[in-house]
Amino acid sequence: MAEFLDMGGYGFYIWGSYLVTGVLMVLEVILVRRRRSQLKRRLDRMGRMQSHEEETRLDHEIET
Amino acid sequence: MAINWYKFASPASFYPLAGRLVPWFWILAAVLIVIGLYLGFVVAPTDYKQGEAYRIMFIHVPAAWMSMFIYIVMAIYAGLALVLKTRLSTMMATALAPTGAMFTFVALWTGAFWGKPMWGAWWVWDARLTSELILLFLYIGYMSLYAAIDDPRRAARASGLLAIVGAVNVPIIYFSVKWWNTLHQGASISFGQAPTMAATMLAAMGIMALGFWMYTIAVVLMRVRCEILERERHSDWVQEMVSRGTYG
């Protein structure tokens, strides 16, 4: 195992390459997923505001 | 087969299609990358000249290919957006840019980690490395320009033009090792020429490249779905999803 990690003395360069590549690829996916969940929350809020506006408009119409 | 391709050019029908495709591309990406890593680290032999250091190639070369390939696809979508004025084309172009920039950075980073032990330098200002760095700036410039202009149609026009003009850089990167004297080694694979490396090394690199390709499709489809939801939020079909509270 230690021999595998050492990579004939090039371990730092090889794992430094693979680790950063892996982290960036995973990070990109996390960022896209976060963007989607934030977007969903915003759209949900937009939906609630609209239905609330509609209700108050209907209330107003009924009252007058 | 009578598939109406124009149907899928509309964001409303592309959105659910992309959503259905995403998991399949994730599975393909994961399987290919695992096989590629196995071939690259377990099966492929030690290089007689570079020792184990050459194993950086299995991510460096696929990342560099993707950085150029994604740029070409992005420029084509940007061009389609300018000519046909299709909304989805601009969304595809903007969804591709961050992944292209990420792979460009990976190509530069892994190149530095390969250059240090082989050439003795993290960085040299030679044609291949400099033109790849310019590619990173082109991606960043494209994204910043698009984000800086408020009117979406003007943003698409200006950034699309930048993407198309910047495409001349891609053949410069590709042929730089032929046109100029450079430290960088020549193409790993060229048409009409027998590959200069062991079959298992070649297989590992090819499969990793396919894996990166599938990764790109999966993550870009996810991002373009966000892009579609944002841009089309006032349309009837998105409003219907909002009122149902499910987003496909």
Coordinates of C-alpha atoms in Angstrom, one line a residue:
Chain A
M1 CA 0.0 0.0 0.0
A2 CA 2.8 2.4 1.0
E3 CA 4.6 1.4 -2.2
F4 CA 1.5 2.1 -4.2
L5 CA 1.0 5.6 -2.7
D6 CA 4.7 6.4 -3.2
M7 CA 4.3 5.8 -7.0
G8 CA 8.1 5.3 -7.5
G9 CA 8.8 8.6 -5.8
Y10 CA 6.2 10.6 -7.9
G11 CA 3.4 10.2 -5.4
F12 CA 3.1 13.9 -4.6
Y13 CA 2.8 14.8 -8.3
I14 CA 0.4 12.0 -9.2
W15 CA -1.9 12.3 -6.1
G16 CA -1.7 16.1 -6.3
S17 CA -3.1 15.9 -9.8
Y18 CA -5.8 13.3 -9.1
L19 CA -6.9 14.8 -5.8
V20 CA -7.5 18.3 -7.2
T21 CA -9.2 16.9 -10.3
G22 CA -11.5 14.8 -8.2
V23 CA -12.3 17.6 -5.8
L24 CA -13.1 20.0 -8.6
M25 CA -15.4 17.5 -10.4
V26 CA -17.3 16.8 -7.2
L27 CA -17.5 20.4 -6.2
E28 CA -18.9 21.3 -9.6
V29 CA -21.8 18.8 -9.1
I30 CA -22.4 20.1 -5.5
L31 CA -22.6 23.7 -6.8
V32 CA -25.1 22.8 -9.6
R33 CA -27.3 20.9 -7.1
R34 CA -27.2 23.8 -4.7
R35 CA -28.2 26.2 -7.5
R36 CA -31.2 24.0 -8.3
S37 CA -32.4 23.7 -4.7
Q38 CA -32.0 27.5 -4.2
L39 CA -33.9 28.0 -7.4
K40 CA -36.7 25.7 -6.3
R41 CA -37.0 27.6 -3.0
R42 CA -37.3 30.9 -4.9
L43 CA -39.9 29.5 -7.3
D44 CA -41.9 28.1 -4.3
R45 CA -41.8 31.5 -2.6
M46 CA -42.9 33.1 -5.9
G47 CA -45.8 30.6 -6.1
R48 CA -47.0 31.3 -2.5
M49 CA -46.9 35.0 -3.1
Q50 CA -49.0 34.7 -6.2
S51 CA -51.6 32.5 -4.5
H52 CA -51.6 34.9 -1.5
E53 CA -52.2 37.9 -3.9
E54 CA -55.0 36.0 -5.6
E55 CA -56.7 35.3 -2.2
T56 CA -56.5 38.9 -1.1
R57 CA -57.8 40.0 -4.5
L58 CA -60.8 37.6 -4.2
D59 CA -61.4 38.7 -0.6
H60 CA -61.4 42.2 -1.7
E61 CA -63.9 41.5 -4.5
I62 CA -66.2 39.6 -2.2
E63 CA -66.2 42.4 0.3
T64 CA -67.0 45.1 -2.1
Chain B
M1 CA -37.4 7.3 -37.7
A2 CA -39.5 10.3 -37.6
I3 CA -38.3 12.3 -34.6
N4 CA -39.2 15.9 -34.6
W5 CA -35.9 17.4 -33.5
Y6 CA -37.4 20.9 -33.5
K7 CA -39.7 19.8 -30.7
F8 CA -36.6 19.3 -28.4
A9 CA -35.3 22.8 -29.4
S10 CA -38.1 24.2 -27.2
P11 CA -37.1 24.6 -23.6
A12 CA -40.5 23.2 -22.4
S13 CA -39.9 19.8 -24.0
F14 CA -36.1 19.7 -23.5
Y15 CA -36.4 20.2 -19.8
P16 CA -38.1 16.9 -18.9
L17 CA -36.1 15.0 -21.5
A18 CA -32.8 16.3 -20.0
G19 CA -34.1 15.3 -16.6
R20 CA -34.7 11.8 -17.7
L21 CA -31.3 11.5 -19.3
V22 CA -29.2 12.8 -16.4
P23 CA -29.1 9.6 -14.3
W24 CA -28.1 7.4 -17.2
F25 CA -25.1 9.7 -18.0
W26 CA -24.1 9.6 -14.3
I27 CA -24.1 5.8 -14.4
L28 CA -22.0 5.7 -17.6
A29 CA -19.6 8.3 -16.3
A30 CA -19.0 6.4 -13.0
V31 CA -18.6 3.0 -14.7
L32 CA -16.2 4.4 -17.3
I33 CA -14.1 6.4 -14.8
V34 CA -13.8 3.4 -12.5
I35 CA -12.7 1.1 -15.4
G36 CA -10.3 3.8 -16.6
L37 CA -8.7 4.2 -13.2
Y38 CA -8.4 0.4 -12.8
L39 CA -6.7 0.1 -16.2
G40 CA -4.5 3.2 -15.5
F41 CA -3.2 2.2 -12.1
V42 CA -3.4 -1.6 -12.0
V43 CA -3.1 -2.9 -15.6
A44 CA -1.0 -0.4 -17.4
P45 CA 2.8 -1.0 -17.0
T46 CA 5.3 1.5 -15.7
D47 CA 6.7 3.7 -18.5
Y48 CA 10.3 2.9 -19.4
K49 CA 11.2 6.6 -19.8
Q50 CA 9.0 8.5 -17.3
G51 CA 8.5 5.8 -14.6
E52 CA 5.1 6.1 -12.7
A53 CA 4.9 9.9 -13.4
Y54 CA 3.3 9.3 -16.8
R55 CA 0.1 8.1 -15.0
I56 CA -0.9 11.8 -14.7
M57 CA -1.6 11.4 -18.5
F58 CA -4.8 9.5 -17.8
I59 CA -6.5 12.7 -16.5
H60 CA -4.3 15.3 -18.2
V61 CA -5.0 14.3 -21.8
P62 CA -8.7 13.7 -21.4
A63 CA -9.1 17.0 -19.5
A64 CA -7.2 18.9 -22.2
W65 CA -9.3 17.2 -25.0
M66 CA -12.5 18.2 -23.1
S67 CA -11.4 21.8 -22.6
M68 CA -11.0 22.2 -26.4
F69 CA -14.0 20.1 -27.4
I70 CA -16.4 21.8 -25.0
Y71 CA -15.2 25.2 -26.3
I72 CA -16.0 24.2 -29.9
V73 CA -19.5 22.9 -28.9
M74 CA -20.1 26.1 -26.9
A75 CA -19.1 28.3 -29.9
I76 CA -21.4 26.3 -32.2
Y77 CA -24.3 26.8 -29.8
A78 CA -23.5 30.5 -29.5
G79 CA -23.4 30.7 -33.3
L80 CA -26.8 28.9 -33.5
A81 CA -28.2 31.4 -31.0
L82 CA -27.0 34.3 -33.1
V83 CA -28.3 33.0 -36.4
L84 CA -31.5 31.1 -35.5
K85 CA -32.3 33.1 -32.3
T86 CA -33.2 29.9 -30.5
R87 CA -33.4 30.4 -26.7
L88 CA -32.2 26.9 -25.9
S89 CA -28.9 27.4 -27.8
T90 CA -27.8 30.3 -25.6
M91 CA -28.8 28.3 -22.5
M92 CA -26.7 25.4 -23.7
A93 CA -23.7 27.6 -24.4
T94 CA -23.9 29.2 -20.9
A95 CA -24.3 25.8 -19.3
L96 CA -21.2 24.4 -21.0
A97 CA -18.9 27.3 -20.1
P98 CA -18.2 26.5 -16.4
T99 CA -17.5 22.8 -17.1
G100 CA -15.2 23.8 -20.0
A101 CA -13.4 26.2 -17.7
M102 CA -13.1 23.6 -15.0
F103 CA -11.4 21.1 -17.4
T104 CA -9.1 23.8 -18.7
F105 CA -8.0 24.5 -15.2
V106 CA -7.5 20.7 -14.6
A107 CA -5.5 20.4 -17.8
L108 CA -3.2 23.3 -16.6
W109 CA -3.0 22.0 -13.1
T110 CA -2.2 18.4 -13.9
G111 CA 0.2 19.7 -16.6
A112 CA 2.1 21.7 -14.0
F113 CA 2.2 18.6 -11.7
W114 CA 3.6 16.6 -14.6
G115 CA 5.9 19.3 -15.9
K116 CA 7.7 19.8 -12.5
P117 CA 9.1 16.2 -12.3
M118 CA 9.7 15.8 -16.0
W119 CA 11.0 19.3 -17.1
G120 CA 11.9 20.7 -13.8
A121 CA 9.4 23.6 -14.0
W122 CA 5.8 24.0 -13.0
W123 CA 5.2 26.4 -15.8
V124 CA 7.0 27.6 -19.0
W125 CA 5.7 30.3 -21.4
D126 CA 5.6 28.1 -24.5
A127 CA 3.0 27.9 -27.2
R128 CA 1.0 24.9 -25.9
L129 CA 0.8 26.1 -22.3
T130 CA 0.2 29.8 -23.1
S131 CA -2.6 29.1 -25.6
E132 CA -4.3 26.7 -23.1
L133 CA -4.1 29.5 -20.5
I134 CA -5.7 31.9 -23.0
L135 CA -8.5 29.3 -23.4
L136 CA -9.1 29.6 -19.6
F137 CA -9.3 33.4 -20.0
L138 CA -11.7 33.0 -22.9
Y139 CA -14.1 30.9 -20.8
I140 CA -13.9 33.3 -17.9
G141 CA -14.4 36.3 -20.3
Y142 CA -17.4 34.6 -21.9
M143 CA -19.0 33.9 -18.5
S144 CA -18.2 37.4 -17.1
L145 CA -19.5 39.2 -20.2
Y146 CA -22.8 37.2 -20.2
A147 CA -23.3 37.9 -16.5
A148 CA -22.4 41.6 -16.8
I149 CA -25.2 42.5 -19.3
D150 CA -28.7 42.7 -17.8
D151 CA -30.7 42.3 -21.0
P152 CA -30.6 38.6 -21.8
R153 CA -30.7 39.0 -25.5
R154 CA -27.9 41.6 -25.6
A155 CA -25.9 39.4 -23.2
A156 CA -26.3 36.4 -25.5
R157 CA -25.3 38.5 -28.6
A158 CA -22.2 40.0 -27.1
S159 CA -20.9 36.9 -25.3
G160 CA -21.8 34.7 -28.3
L161 CA -19.7 36.9 -30.5
L162 CA -16.8 36.5 -28.1
A163 CA -17.2 32.7 -28.0
I164 CA -17.1 32.5 -31.8
V165 CA -14.1 34.8 -32.3
G166 CA -12.3 33.0 -29.5
A167 CA -12.7 29.7 -31.3
V168 CA -9.6 30.4 -33.5
N169 CA -7.6 29.7 -30.3
V170 CA -8.6 26.0 -30.4
P171 CA -6.7 24.9 -33.5
I172 CA -3.8 27.1 -32.3
I173 CA -3.7 25.0 -29.1
Y174 CA -4.0 21.7 -31.0
F175 CA -1.3 22.4 -33.6
S176 CA 0.9 24.4 -31.3
V177 CA 3.2 21.5 -30.7
K178 CA 3.7 21.2 -34.5
W179 CA 4.0 24.8 -35.4
W180 CA 6.4 25.9 -32.7
N181 CA 9.4 24.4 -30.9
T182 CA 8.1 23.4 -27.5
L183 CA 8.9 21.5 -24.4
H184 CA 5.5 19.9 -24.6
Q185 CA 5.4 16.5 -26.2
G186 CA 3.6 15.9 -29.5
A187 CA 0.1 14.6 -29.9
S188 CA -0.5 11.3 -28.1
I189 CA -2.8 10.1 -30.9
S190 CA -2.8 11.4 -34.4
F191 CA -4.7 10.2 -37.4
G192 CA -3.0 7.9 -39.8
Q193 CA -0.3 7.1 -37.4
A194 CA 0.2 4.1 -35.2
P195 CA 0.0 5.1 -31.5
T196 CA 3.3 5.4 -29.8
M197 CA 2.3 3.8 -26.5
A198 CA 1.2 0.5 -25.0
A199 CA -2.3 -0.7 -25.8
T200 CA -3.3 -0.7 -22.1
M201 CA -2.1 2.9 -21.6
L202 CA -4.1 3.9 -24.7
A203 CA -7.2 2.0 -23.5
A204 CA -7.0 3.6 -20.0
M205 CA -6.7 7.1 -21.5
G206 CA -9.5 6.5 -24.0
I207 CA -11.9 5.2 -21.4
M208 CA -11.1 8.1 -19.0
A209 CA -11.8 10.5 -21.9
L210 CA -15.2 8.8 -22.5
G211 CA -15.9 8.9 -18.8
F212 CA -15.1 12.7 -18.7
W213 CA -17.4 13.1 -21.7
M214 CA -20.3 11.4 -20.0
Y215 CA -19.6 13.5 -16.8
T216 CA -19.7 16.6 -18.9
I217 CA -23.1 15.7 -20.5
A218 CA -24.6 14.8 -17.1
V219 CA -23.5 18.0 -15.3
V220 CA -24.2 20.3 -18.3
L221 CA -27.8 18.8 -18.6
M222 CA -28.3 19.5 -14.9
R223 CA -27.1 23.1 -15.3
V224 CA -29.1 23.7 -18.4
R225 CA -32.2 22.6 -16.5
C226 CA -31.5 25.4 -13.9
E227 CA -30.8 27.8 -16.8
I228 CA -34.2 26.9 -18.4
L229 CA -36.2 27.2 -15.1
E230 CA -34.6 30.6 -14.4
R231 CA -35.2 32.1 -17.9
E232 CA -38.6 30.6 -18.4
R233 CA -40.0 31.2 -14.9
H234 CA -42.8 33.4 -16.1
S235 CA -44.0 31.0 -18.8
D236 CA -47.1 29.0 -18.4
W237 CA -45.4 25.6 -18.2
V238 CA -43.0 26.7 -15.4
Q239 CA -45.9 28.4 -13.6
E240 CA -47.8 25.2 -13.7
M241 CA -44.9 23.3 -12.1
V242 CA -44.7 26.1 -9.5
S243 CA -48.4 25.7 -8.6
R244 CA -48.0 21.9 -8.3
G245 CA -44.8 22.4 -6.3
T246 CA -42.9 19.8 -8.3
Y247 CA -40.1 20.5 -10.7
G248 CA -39.7 17.3 -12.6

